[in-house]
Coordinates of C-alpha atoms in Angstrom, one line a residue:
M796 CA 131.6 173.6 128.9
S797 CA 132.0 176.5 130.1
G798 CA 130.7 179.8 127.4
A799 CA 131.6 181.1 124.2
G800 CA 135.2 181.7 123.6
E801 CA 136.7 185.0 121.8
R802 CA 136.6 184.3 117.8
Q803 CA 139.7 182.7 116.3
P804 CA 140.8 184.7 112.7
G805 CA 141.8 182.5 110.4
V806 CA 140.9 179.3 112.4
L807 CA 140.7 177.1 109.1
R808 CA 143.6 177.8 107.4
G809 CA 146.2 174.6 107.2
I810 CA 142.8 172.5 108.6
R811 CA 143.2 168.8 105.3
I812 CA 139.6 169.6 105.1
F813 CA 139.2 173.1 103.8
A814 CA 142.2 172.7 102.0
D815 CA 141.2 173.8 98.6
L816 CA 139.2 177.1 99.5
D817 CA 140.8 180.7 99.1
D818 CA 140.4 182.8 101.3
R819 CA 137.5 184.4 101.1
Q820 CA 135.5 181.3 101.8
L821 CA 137.2 180.2 104.4
E822 CA 135.9 183.8 106.1
E823 CA 132.8 183.0 104.6
L824 CA 132.9 180.0 106.4
E825 CA 134.3 180.9 110.1
R826 CA 131.7 184.0 110.3
E827 CA 129.4 180.4 110.8
L828 CA 131.2 179.5 113.8
E829 CA 130.8 178.7 117.1
F830 CA 133.9 179.5 119.7
V831 CA 134.2 177.2 122.9
N832 CA 135.5 176.8 126.3
V833 CA 135.8 173.4 127.3
T834 CA 137.6 172.7 130.9
G835 CA 140.2 170.3 131.1
G836 CA 138.5 166.2 131.7
E837 CA 135.0 167.9 131.0
I838 CA 133.0 165.3 128.0
F839 CA 131.5 167.8 125.3
M840 CA 130.5 164.8 122.6
R841 CA 128.4 161.9 123.7
E842 CA 128.2 158.6 122.4
G843 CA 124.8 158.2 120.7
E844 CA 123.9 162.0 120.7
P845 CA 123.1 163.2 117.4
G846 CA 126.2 163.6 115.2
D847 CA 124.7 168.0 114.1
S848 CA 127.6 169.4 113.6
L849 CA 131.6 169.1 113.4
A850 CA 134.2 170.2 115.6
I851 CA 137.9 171.3 114.7
I852 CA 140.5 171.8 118.1
V853 CA 141.8 175.5 117.6
H854 CA 143.6 175.1 120.9
G855 CA 144.2 171.9 123.3
R856 CA 144.3 168.1 122.7
V857 CA 140.9 165.3 123.5
R858 CA 140.6 161.9 123.3
V859 CA 137.9 160.1 121.7
F860 CA 136.5 156.8 123.5
R861 CA 134.0 154.2 123.7
S862 CA 132.1 153.7 126.8
G863 CA 130.9 149.6 127.6
P864 CA 130.7 146.9 130.3
E865 CA 134.4 147.6 131.0
G866 CA 134.4 151.6 130.8
E867 CA 135.8 153.1 128.9
T868 CA 138.7 152.7 126.3
P869 CA 140.3 155.0 124.2
V870 CA 140.4 155.2 120.9
R871 CA 142.4 158.3 120.0
E872 CA 143.7 161.0 120.8
L873 CA 143.7 164.3 119.1
G874 CA 145.2 167.6 119.0
H875 CA 145.1 170.8 117.1
G876 CA 143.8 172.0 114.4
E877 CA 142.1 167.9 114.4
V878 CA 138.4 167.8 113.0
L879 CA 135.8 166.2 114.9
G880 CA 132.5 163.8 114.2
E881 CA 132.6 164.2 110.9
M882 CA 131.4 160.7 111.1
S883 CA 128.5 160.8 111.6
L884 CA 128.4 164.2 109.2
L885 CA 128.8 161.7 106.2
V886 CA 126.1 159.1 107.7
S887 CA 123.3 161.2 109.4
Q888 CA 123.7 158.8 112.0
P889 CA 124.3 159.3 115.6
R890 CA 128.3 159.8 117.3
F891 CA 129.6 156.4 117.5
A892 CA 131.7 157.3 120.2
S893 CA 132.8 160.2 122.7
V894 CA 134.7 162.9 123.4
R895 CA 136.8 164.0 126.8
A896 CA 139.3 167.3 126.7
V897 CA 142.5 166.3 128.0
R898 CA 143.6 169.8 128.0
D899 CA 141.7 172.9 128.6
S900 CA 141.5 173.1 125.3
I901 CA 138.8 175.8 122.5
V902 CA 136.6 174.3 120.2
A903 CA 135.0 176.1 117.1
R904 CA 131.8 174.0 116.4
L905 CA 130.6 174.0 112.6
R906 CA 126.0 173.2 112.6
A907 CA 126.0 170.4 110.3
D908 CA 123.0 172.0 108.0
V909 CA 125.8 174.9 107.2
F910 CA 128.8 172.2 106.7
H911 CA 126.4 170.0 104.2
R912 CA 124.9 174.1 102.6
F913 CA 128.9 174.0 101.7
A914 CA 129.6 170.8 100.5
L915 CA 127.1 170.9 97.7
R916 CA 128.8 174.0 96.9
R917 CA 132.5 173.3 97.3
P918 CA 132.1 168.8 96.9
E919 CA 136.5 168.4 97.7
V920 CA 135.8 169.0 100.7
L921 CA 133.6 166.1 101.4
L922 CA 136.4 163.9 99.6
R923 CA 138.3 165.5 101.9
V924 CA 136.8 164.5 104.8
S925 CA 136.5 160.7 103.4
Q926 CA 140.1 160.8 103.1
V927 CA 140.5 162.2 106.4
L928 CA 138.1 159.2 108.2
V929 CA 139.8 156.0 105.9
E930 CA 142.7 156.5 107.7
R931 CA 141.4 157.1 111.6
L932 CA 140.0 153.7 110.1
A933 CA 143.0 152.1 108.8
P934 CA 144.8 150.5 111.6
S935 CA 148.1 151.9 113.7
R936 CA 150.9 151.5 115.8
Q937 CA 151.3 153.4 118.4
D938 CA 154.5 152.5 121.2
G939 CA 152.8 153.9 124.1
Q940 CA 150.8 157.1 125.4
S941 CA 152.5 160.4 124.2
V942 CA 153.9 163.0 126.7
Q943 CA 154.2 166.8 126.0
A944 CA 152.7 169.0 129.3
I945 CA 154.6 167.5 132.2
S946 CA 153.0 168.7 135.6
V947 CA 155.6 168.9 139.0
V948 CA 153.4 168.3 142.3
P949 CA 155.0 168.9 145.6
A950 CA 153.8 166.1 148.1
G951 CA 156.2 167.4 150.2
P952 CA 159.2 169.5 151.7
H953 CA 161.8 168.4 148.8
G954 CA 163.9 172.0 148.3
S955 CA 165.3 170.0 145.8
D956 CA 166.3 171.7 142.1
F957 CA 164.4 168.9 140.6
V958 CA 162.8 170.9 137.9
E959 CA 165.2 172.4 136.4
R960 CA 167.3 169.3 136.1
L961 CA 164.1 167.4 134.4
V962 CA 163.9 170.7 132.1
R963 CA 167.7 169.4 131.5
A964 CA 167.2 166.0 131.0
L965 CA 164.3 167.1 128.5
E966 CA 166.2 169.3 126.4
A967 CA 168.3 166.2 125.5
F968 CA 165.4 165.3 123.1
A969 CA 164.5 168.6 122.1
P970 CA 163.2 172.2 123.4
A971 CA 161.6 172.0 126.4
R972 CA 160.0 175.1 128.7
H973 CA 158.9 175.7 132.2
L974 CA 156.2 177.7 133.9
S975 CA 155.2 178.4 137.2
A976 CA 153.1 180.9 138.0
A977 CA 155.3 183.8 138.5
I978 CA 156.6 183.4 134.4
V979 CA 153.3 183.4 133.4
D980 CA 152.9 186.5 135.3
R981 CA 155.4 188.1 133.8
E982 CA 154.5 187.5 130.6
L983 CA 150.8 187.8 130.1
G984 CA 150.6 190.5 133.8
G985 CA 149.6 190.0 137.3
G986 CA 147.4 187.4 138.0
A987 CA 147.1 185.7 134.7
A988 CA 147.6 182.6 135.8
Q989 CA 145.0 182.7 138.3
T990 CA 142.6 182.8 135.7
P991 CA 140.1 180.4 136.8
P992 CA 137.8 178.6 133.8
D993 CA 135.6 181.3 133.9
G994 CA 137.1 184.3 134.3
A995 CA 137.4 187.3 132.1
R996 CA 141.4 186.4 130.2
N997 CA 141.0 182.5 130.5
T998 CA 140.1 182.7 125.9
D999 CA 144.3 184.4 126.2
L1000 CA 145.0 181.9 128.8
V1001 CA 144.6 178.9 127.1
T1002 CA 145.5 180.4 124.0
W1003 CA 149.7 181.4 125.5
L1004 CA 149.4 177.9 127.4
H1005 CA 148.8 175.9 123.7
A1006 CA 150.4 178.0 122.0
Q1007 CA 154.3 177.1 124.2
E1008 CA 153.3 173.7 123.1
R1009 CA 153.5 174.3 119.9
E1010 CA 156.8 175.9 120.0
F1011 CA 158.4 173.9 122.3
G1012 CA 158.5 169.8 122.6
F1013 CA 157.9 169.3 125.9
V1014 CA 156.6 172.2 129.0
V1015 CA 156.8 171.2 132.6
Y1016 CA 154.6 172.8 134.9
E1017 CA 155.2 173.8 138.0
T1018 CA 152.4 174.0 140.7
E1019 CA 152.1 175.7 143.5
P1020 CA 151.9 174.2 146.9
T1021 CA 148.4 174.2 147.2
L1022 CA 145.6 173.7 145.2
T1023 CA 145.1 177.3 143.9
P1024 CA 143.6 177.6 140.7
W1025 CA 146.9 178.1 138.9
T1026 CA 147.6 174.5 140.4
R1027 CA 144.3 173.0 138.7
R1028 CA 145.3 174.5 135.7
C1029 CA 148.1 172.7 135.3
L1030 CA 146.7 168.9 136.5
R1031 CA 143.8 169.9 134.3
Q1032 CA 146.7 170.7 131.5
S1033 CA 149.4 167.4 131.5
D1034 CA 150.1 164.5 130.3
L1035 CA 151.2 164.2 133.0
V1036 CA 151.8 164.7 137.4
L1037 CA 154.6 164.1 139.1
S1038 CA 153.9 163.3 142.7
V1039 CA 157.8 164.8 144.6
A1040 CA 159.2 164.5 147.8
G1041 CA 161.9 164.2 149.7
A1042 CA 162.0 160.5 151.0
G1043 CA 161.9 160.7 153.9
S1044 CA 159.5 163.2 154.7
A1045 CA 155.9 161.9 156.3
P1046 CA 153.7 159.4 153.1
E1047 CA 150.7 160.9 154.1
P1048 CA 149.4 163.0 150.8
G1049 CA 148.8 166.4 150.8
E1050 CA 145.9 168.6 149.3
I1051 CA 146.6 168.6 146.2
E1052 CA 147.5 164.2 146.1
Q1053 CA 144.1 164.2 147.6
A1054 CA 142.6 166.4 144.9
I1055 CA 143.9 164.1 142.1
A1056 CA 143.0 160.2 144.0
G1057 CA 139.0 162.4 143.4
T1058 CA 139.3 162.7 140.1
P1059 CA 137.8 160.5 137.9
P1060 CA 140.2 157.7 136.5
A1061 CA 138.9 158.8 133.2
A1062 CA 139.6 162.2 133.5
L1063 CA 142.7 161.7 135.5
A1064 CA 146.4 162.7 134.1
R1065 CA 148.9 159.6 134.2
H1066 CA 150.0 160.1 137.6
E1067 CA 153.4 159.5 139.1
L1068 CA 155.7 159.4 142.2
V1069 CA 159.5 160.8 142.3
L1070 CA 161.4 160.7 145.3
L1071 CA 164.0 162.0 145.6
H1072 CA 167.6 160.8 147.7
D1073 CA 170.3 162.0 150.0
G1074 CA 172.0 159.3 148.8
E1075 CA 170.7 157.3 150.8
R1076 CA 169.4 153.5 149.9
P1077 CA 165.9 154.0 149.4
T1078 CA 163.6 151.3 152.7
G1079 CA 159.7 152.1 153.0
T1080 CA 158.2 153.4 149.6
A1081 CA 155.3 151.1 150.1
E1082 CA 154.3 153.5 152.9
W1083 CA 154.0 156.0 149.4
L1084 CA 152.7 153.6 147.3
T1085 CA 149.6 152.7 149.2
R1086 CA 148.2 156.2 150.2
R1087 CA 148.6 157.0 146.2
P1088 CA 147.3 155.5 143.2
V1089 CA 150.3 156.1 141.0
R1090 CA 150.5 153.8 137.7
A1091 CA 155.3 154.5 138.6
H1092 CA 157.9 155.0 141.5
H1093 CA 160.5 156.0 140.3
H1094 CA 163.6 156.8 143.0
V1095 CA 166.3 160.1 141.9
R1096 CA 169.5 161.1 143.9
R1097 CA 169.3 164.7 144.6
G1098 CA 172.3 166.4 142.5
N1099 CA 172.9 163.3 139.6
Q1100 CA 172.3 164.5 135.9
G1101 CA 171.9 160.5 135.7
D1102 CA 168.9 159.8 138.0
H1103 CA 167.3 162.7 136.5
E1104 CA 167.8 161.6 132.5
R1105 CA 166.9 157.7 133.2
V1106 CA 163.0 159.6 134.1
A1107 CA 163.2 162.0 131.6
R1108 CA 163.7 158.5 129.3
I1109 CA 161.0 156.8 130.4
V1110 CA 158.1 158.4 131.3
T1111 CA 158.7 160.2 127.3
G1112 CA 158.4 156.6 126.7
R1113 CA 162.4 156.4 125.7
G1114 CA 163.6 154.4 128.4
I1115 CA 166.0 151.5 127.6
G1116 CA 164.4 148.4 128.5
L1117 CA 167.4 145.1 129.8
A1118 CA 165.4 141.5 130.0
L1119 CA 167.5 138.8 131.4
G1120 CA 166.4 135.3 130.7
G1121 CA 166.8 131.6 132.6
G1122 CA 169.8 129.5 131.6
G1123 CA 171.1 128.4 135.4
P1124 CA 174.7 128.9 135.6
R1125 CA 175.2 130.2 132.1
G1126 CA 172.9 133.6 134.2
F1127 CA 177.2 134.8 134.8
A1128 CA 176.9 135.8 131.4
H1129 CA 174.2 138.1 132.2
L1130 CA 176.9 139.8 133.8
G1131 CA 178.9 140.2 131.5
V1132 CA 177.0 142.2 129.2
M1133 CA 176.2 144.3 132.1
R1134 CA 179.8 145.2 132.0
A1135 CA 179.6 145.7 128.0
L1136 CA 176.7 147.6 127.7
D1137 CA 179.1 150.1 131.0
E1138 CA 182.1 150.3 129.1
A1139 CA 179.8 152.1 125.8
G1140 CA 178.5 153.4 127.7
I1141 CA 174.6 152.5 127.5
P1142 CA 172.0 153.1 131.0
V1143 CA 170.0 150.6 131.6
D1144 CA 166.8 152.3 132.7
M1145 CA 164.4 149.1 134.0
V1146 CA 165.0 145.8 135.0
G1147 CA 163.6 142.3 135.0
G1148 CA 164.3 138.5 134.3
T1149 CA 163.5 134.7 134.6
S1150 CA 165.2 132.7 137.1
I1151 CA 168.6 133.9 137.0
G1152 CA 168.0 136.5 135.8
S1153 CA 166.3 137.7 137.8
I1154 CA 168.9 137.2 140.4
M1155 CA 171.1 138.7 138.1
G1156 CA 168.4 141.1 137.6
G1157 CA 168.3 142.1 140.9
F1158 CA 171.6 142.9 141.6
L1159 CA 171.7 145.7 138.4
A1160 CA 167.8 147.1 140.0
M1161 CA 168.9 147.2 143.2
G1162 CA 172.5 149.6 142.2
L1163 CA 175.4 147.1 142.3
G1164 CA 178.2 148.1 140.7
G1165 CA 180.3 146.0 138.1
E1166 CA 182.9 144.1 140.5
E1167 CA 179.4 143.9 143.8
R1168 CA 177.5 142.2 141.3
M1169 CA 180.6 139.6 139.9
A1170 CA 181.6 139.3 143.1
L1171 CA 178.1 138.8 145.1
A1172 CA 177.7 136.1 142.2
I1173 CA 180.8 134.3 143.0
E1174 CA 180.7 134.2 146.4
G1175 CA 176.7 133.8 146.0
F1176 CA 177.1 130.0 143.9
I1177 CA 181.0 129.3 143.2
E1178 CA 182.2 129.7 146.9
T1179 CA 178.9 128.6 148.7
R1180 CA 179.2 124.8 149.1
F1181 CA 175.9 122.6 148.9
L1182 CA 174.2 125.3 147.1
I1183 CA 171.2 123.0 145.8
G1184 CA 171.5 120.0 148.4
V1185 CA 170.0 116.9 148.0
T1186 CA 166.7 115.7 150.4
F1187 CA 164.2 112.7 149.8
P1188 CA 162.4 113.8 147.0
T1189 CA 159.0 113.9 148.4
V1190 CA 159.0 117.3 146.6
S1191 CA 161.3 118.2 145.1
V1192 CA 165.0 117.4 144.5
S1193 CA 166.4 119.5 147.2
S1194 CA 165.4 121.6 149.7
S1195 CA 166.8 124.9 149.1
R1196 CA 167.6 125.2 152.6
T1197 CA 170.7 126.2 152.2
L1198 CA 169.3 129.0 148.4
T1199 CA 167.1 130.5 150.1
R1200 CA 169.2 131.7 153.7
L1201 CA 171.7 133.2 150.3
L1202 CA 168.6 134.7 149.2
R1203 CA 167.6 136.5 152.3
A1204 CA 171.2 137.1 153.6
P1205 CA 172.2 140.7 154.0
G1206 CA 174.9 140.5 151.6
F1207 CA 172.2 139.4 148.8
F1208 CA 168.7 140.5 149.2
G1209 CA 168.5 140.4 152.4
D1210 CA 165.2 142.4 153.5
R1211 CA 164.8 144.6 150.3
Q1212 CA 161.3 145.5 149.2
I1213 CA 161.2 144.8 144.9
E1214 CA 160.2 148.7 145.5
D1215 CA 163.2 149.9 147.2
F1216 CA 165.6 149.0 144.1
W1217 CA 167.5 151.5 142.8
L1218 CA 166.0 150.9 139.2
P1219 CA 162.7 149.9 138.1
Y1220 CA 162.9 145.8 137.7
F1221 CA 160.9 142.9 137.9
C1222 CA 160.7 139.3 137.8
V1223 CA 158.1 136.5 136.5
S1224 CA 157.1 133.0 138.2
A1225 CA 154.5 131.1 137.2
N1226 CA 151.7 129.9 138.8
I1227 CA 150.6 126.5 138.2
T1228 CA 148.2 126.4 140.4
R1229 CA 146.2 128.5 137.9
A1230 CA 148.6 128.3 134.7
Q1231 CA 148.8 131.8 134.3
P1232 CA 153.0 134.0 135.2
V1233 CA 153.4 135.9 137.6
I1234 CA 154.4 139.4 136.8
H1235 CA 156.5 139.8 140.8
D1236 CA 157.3 144.1 141.5
R1237 CA 156.1 144.3 144.7
G1238 CA 157.2 143.5 148.0
A1239 CA 159.8 140.9 149.9
A1240 CA 162.9 140.9 147.2
W1241 CA 163.9 137.5 148.0
R1242 CA 160.6 135.6 147.8
A1243 CA 159.8 137.1 143.8
V1244 CA 163.2 135.8 143.9
R1245 CA 163.0 132.1 144.8
A1246 CA 159.5 131.4 143.1
S1247 CA 160.8 133.2 140.0
I1248 CA 164.0 130.5 139.9
A1249 CA 162.2 127.3 141.9
I1250 CA 163.0 124.7 138.8
P1251 CA 160.0 122.3 139.2
G1252 CA 161.0 118.9 140.8
I1253 CA 164.5 120.6 141.7
L1254 CA 163.1 122.7 143.9
P1255 CA 160.3 123.3 146.3
P1256 CA 157.7 125.4 144.6
V1257 CA 156.7 128.7 146.6
C1258 CA 153.4 129.0 148.5
D1259 CA 151.6 132.3 147.9
G1260 CA 148.0 132.8 149.1
G1261 CA 147.0 128.7 148.9
D1262 CA 148.8 129.3 144.7
L1263 CA 152.2 127.5 143.9
L1264 CA 154.9 129.5 141.8
V1265 CA 157.3 128.0 139.8
D1266 CA 160.4 128.8 137.7
G1267 CA 158.9 131.7 135.3
G1268 CA 160.8 129.6 132.8
V1269 CA 157.8 127.7 132.4
V1270 CA 155.6 130.4 130.6
D1271 CA 158.3 133.3 129.8
N1272 CA 161.7 132.6 129.5
L1273 CA 162.8 135.6 128.5
P1274 CA 160.3 138.2 129.3
V1275 CA 160.6 140.6 126.2
D1276 CA 156.5 141.0 126.1
V1277 CA 156.6 142.5 129.7
M1278 CA 159.1 144.4 129.7
R1279 CA 157.6 146.4 126.2
A1280 CA 154.7 147.2 127.7
R1281 CA 156.2 148.0 130.5
L1282 CA 158.2 150.4 129.0
G1283 CA 156.0 151.8 126.2
G1284 CA 158.1 152.4 124.1
G1285 CA 162.5 153.1 124.2
R1286 CA 164.8 150.5 123.4
V1287 CA 165.0 146.8 124.6
I1288 CA 167.6 144.8 124.5
A1289 CA 167.0 141.1 124.8
V1290 CA 169.4 138.2 126.1
D1291 CA 168.6 135.3 125.5
L1292 CA 170.4 132.4 127.6
E1293 CA 168.9 129.5 125.6
P1294 CA 171.2 127.0 122.5
E1295 CA 169.0 126.5 119.8
V1296 CA 169.5 122.4 120.7
E1297 CA 170.8 121.0 123.5
M1298 CA 170.1 117.8 125.4
A1299 CA 171.1 115.6 122.2
A1300 CA 171.7 112.1 123.3
E1301 CA 175.9 111.5 122.5
E1302 CA 174.4 107.6 122.0
D1303 CA 171.5 105.8 121.4
F1304 CA 170.0 104.2 124.6
E1305 CA 166.8 102.1 125.6
P1306 CA 163.6 103.6 126.8
T1307 CA 163.8 101.5 129.3
I1308 CA 167.6 102.9 131.9
S1309 CA 168.3 101.4 135.5
G1310 CA 169.6 103.4 137.7
W1311 CA 171.5 101.4 139.8
H1312 CA 173.1 100.1 136.0
V1313 CA 174.7 103.7 135.1
L1314 CA 175.4 104.4 138.3
G1315 CA 177.6 100.7 138.9
R1316 CA 179.1 101.8 135.4
K1317 CA 180.2 105.1 137.0
M1318 CA 181.7 103.7 140.1
N1319 CA 183.3 100.9 137.6
P1320 CA 187.4 102.3 137.2
F1321 CA 187.4 99.6 134.3
R1322 CA 184.4 100.1 132.7
P1323 CA 183.1 103.2 130.4
S1324 CA 180.4 105.3 131.6
R1325 CA 177.1 105.0 130.2
K1326 CA 176.3 108.6 127.8
V1327 CA 172.6 109.3 129.3
P1328 CA 171.5 112.5 129.9
S1329 CA 171.0 113.1 134.2
L1330 CA 167.7 114.3 135.6
I1331 CA 168.5 117.7 136.9
G1332 CA 169.9 118.0 132.9
V1333 CA 166.5 117.0 131.6
M1334 CA 164.2 118.6 134.4
M1335 CA 165.3 121.6 133.8
R1336 CA 165.6 121.8 129.8
A1337 CA 161.9 120.1 129.7
R1338 CA 160.4 122.6 132.7
G1339 CA 161.7 125.5 129.3
V1340 CA 160.9 124.4 126.8
A1341 CA 157.0 125.5 126.2
G1342 CA 158.5 129.0 127.2
I1343 CA 161.1 128.8 125.3
R1344 CA 158.8 128.0 122.0
A1345 CA 156.7 131.2 123.0
Q1346 CA 159.5 133.2 123.3
R1347 CA 160.4 133.0 119.5
D1348 CA 157.7 133.5 118.2
I1349 CA 157.5 136.9 120.8
L1350 CA 161.2 138.2 119.6
A1351 CA 159.6 137.4 116.1
S1352 CA 157.0 139.6 116.6
A1353 CA 157.3 142.8 119.5
G1354 CA 160.9 142.2 118.1
V1355 CA 164.1 143.7 120.0
D1356 CA 166.4 147.2 119.9
L1357 CA 169.4 145.0 121.0
Y1358 CA 169.6 140.2 120.7
V1359 CA 172.0 138.8 122.6
R1360 CA 172.4 135.2 122.3
P1361 CA 176.4 134.5 124.1
A1362 CA 177.5 131.8 122.3
L1363 CA 178.0 129.3 125.4
G1364 CA 179.5 125.4 125.5
T1365 CA 178.6 122.7 127.6
Y1366 CA 178.0 123.4 130.6
G1367 CA 176.2 120.8 133.3
A1368 CA 173.1 122.5 134.9
L1369 CA 174.1 123.2 137.7
D1370 CA 178.2 123.4 137.7
F1371 CA 178.5 127.4 138.6
K1372 CA 181.8 126.3 138.6
P1373 CA 183.1 128.1 135.0
G1374 CA 181.1 130.9 136.2
R1375 CA 183.8 133.9 135.8
E1376 CA 184.4 132.0 132.1
I1377 CA 180.8 132.3 131.3
A1378 CA 180.0 136.0 132.2
E1379 CA 183.3 137.1 129.7
A1380 CA 182.2 134.5 127.2
G1381 CA 179.1 137.2 127.7
Y1382 CA 181.2 139.6 127.0
R1383 CA 182.6 138.9 124.1
S1384 CA 179.7 138.9 122.5
A1385 CA 177.0 142.0 123.8
C1386 CA 180.8 144.0 122.8
E1387 CA 180.1 141.7 119.1
A1388 CA 176.8 142.4 119.2
L1389 CA 177.2 146.3 119.7
E1390 CA 179.4 146.3 116.7
K1391 CA 177.1 145.2 114.5
T1392 CA 173.8 147.3 115.9
P1393 CA 175.3 150.5 117.8
L1394 CA 172.2 151.1 120.2
A1395 CA 171.7 154.6 120.5
V1396 CA 170.7 156.0 123.7
P1397 CA 167.9 158.5 123.3
G1398 CA 169.6 162.0 123.7
R1399 CA 173.0 161.5 123.6
N1400 CA 173.8 159.5 120.8
D1401 CA 170.4 158.8 117.9
P1402 CA 169.6 160.4 115.2

């Protein structure tokens, strides 16, 4: 914590706990305030310390947290005009939590003895403090971390207009301001941007920067190429740091990113990577990700404003996620839903799926257009002969040789890595060794998809370091909860392929059934076939019963912004021939759902 800051006249005006005071009383209190400059990342209140003062955030943002065996647990974030330390003052006990400055901040302290003397004369102040305390203790729901200030850091040469295009995309949500060292110097005078935290002009600079954040919905800080005082200030001032580089440049972290990596995680802003492309298919992303601890990455085509808008939506918690459920051949309905979304102008920013949803979602995440997606699905699932070949059933009914070869074919997923997909993507499988779901968002795409579709008993499980992975429908047949958590807010579209009722018996049959007898009746043209469920049909339905029940609970609790359950007929468990018909049914159902529940695209047609 740096030295005393300059006085801020009128700082108590607008503070809720002092709302009933007149100007003379406010001025009396303000004379007792001590103003302190706090550097971003610095802890200025500690759990267990005596509660000897009240703190008012004049400028900046702070994070309240508690420490424990698992590290720091965030409690809340507070900004301009908020009050801290009120609980300790009321109950005369040590502070129950610590407070760290998220940004360079100015804090006004009011000693406990001064506050108590004043409260004896004006007891309504204590009532206001109690009201604030009760509101803070009440449970609240927050959709992800709030992002207002974004720093753009060069992670390598990129020579693009990324900052300008990002600002333009953000302005669809709220007014946005681009700040660079040159702009700050032009506004505040030469050298102002390079003011250190203990410099004479620091208070003026901090005050001005926070005034920009109050005036604009978003502030985008453009750092310099090296670790100058301005660059350091940008990093401290931000909720989010975007490292930006041309995808073809060397992936080694530079000076700024090395400094970010050396910052304690608790004091670090969210850090994500943006790779810029000249239209080529992304490759080698894993090399970038292994060299820097980023939370997420984004692929952006130079000059493509739609890609910049996608980044803006995701990083501000306004992304649109598409969650695709499992359901065998009914998965062709996903292609129809995607077609309806395309025609409605609804962009998909993130896609995730289970089982057949992992395949169709992968087509979208790779960047394939509607016709390409359909052509690939038809080639793979309708025109490929013996896709689910039968083998001696020691491990499974099928060896999966043809299916695995299809997934690894260059025209399908080939050698693509998930991190090289244009869109953020994940798929779900079930680890039956450890009885837990597995979320695949890195590594070989074909292998992740192969695990997600490994229907128990039909296809062999995938071995992963000794663990066995099977179809994700066993644990999560429609990954809405995973999508919601990864988006951190935004809108979720869910496509549910599971009917309410399936596998009902067409006629009663005895508990014991002879397979030879059923086969004989089927081959005898003079006797009707036995109407009994098929082996594969029973196994596919049974594999997802637990997942379907959990899925319904999640849908009821988490909710979705657009729910599509295509109106589909009865199809064979592995009969993909009606694929085109199923896709058309999915398209019609999605159009009807959009008509009943129009989905607003953030920044375009939202309220």
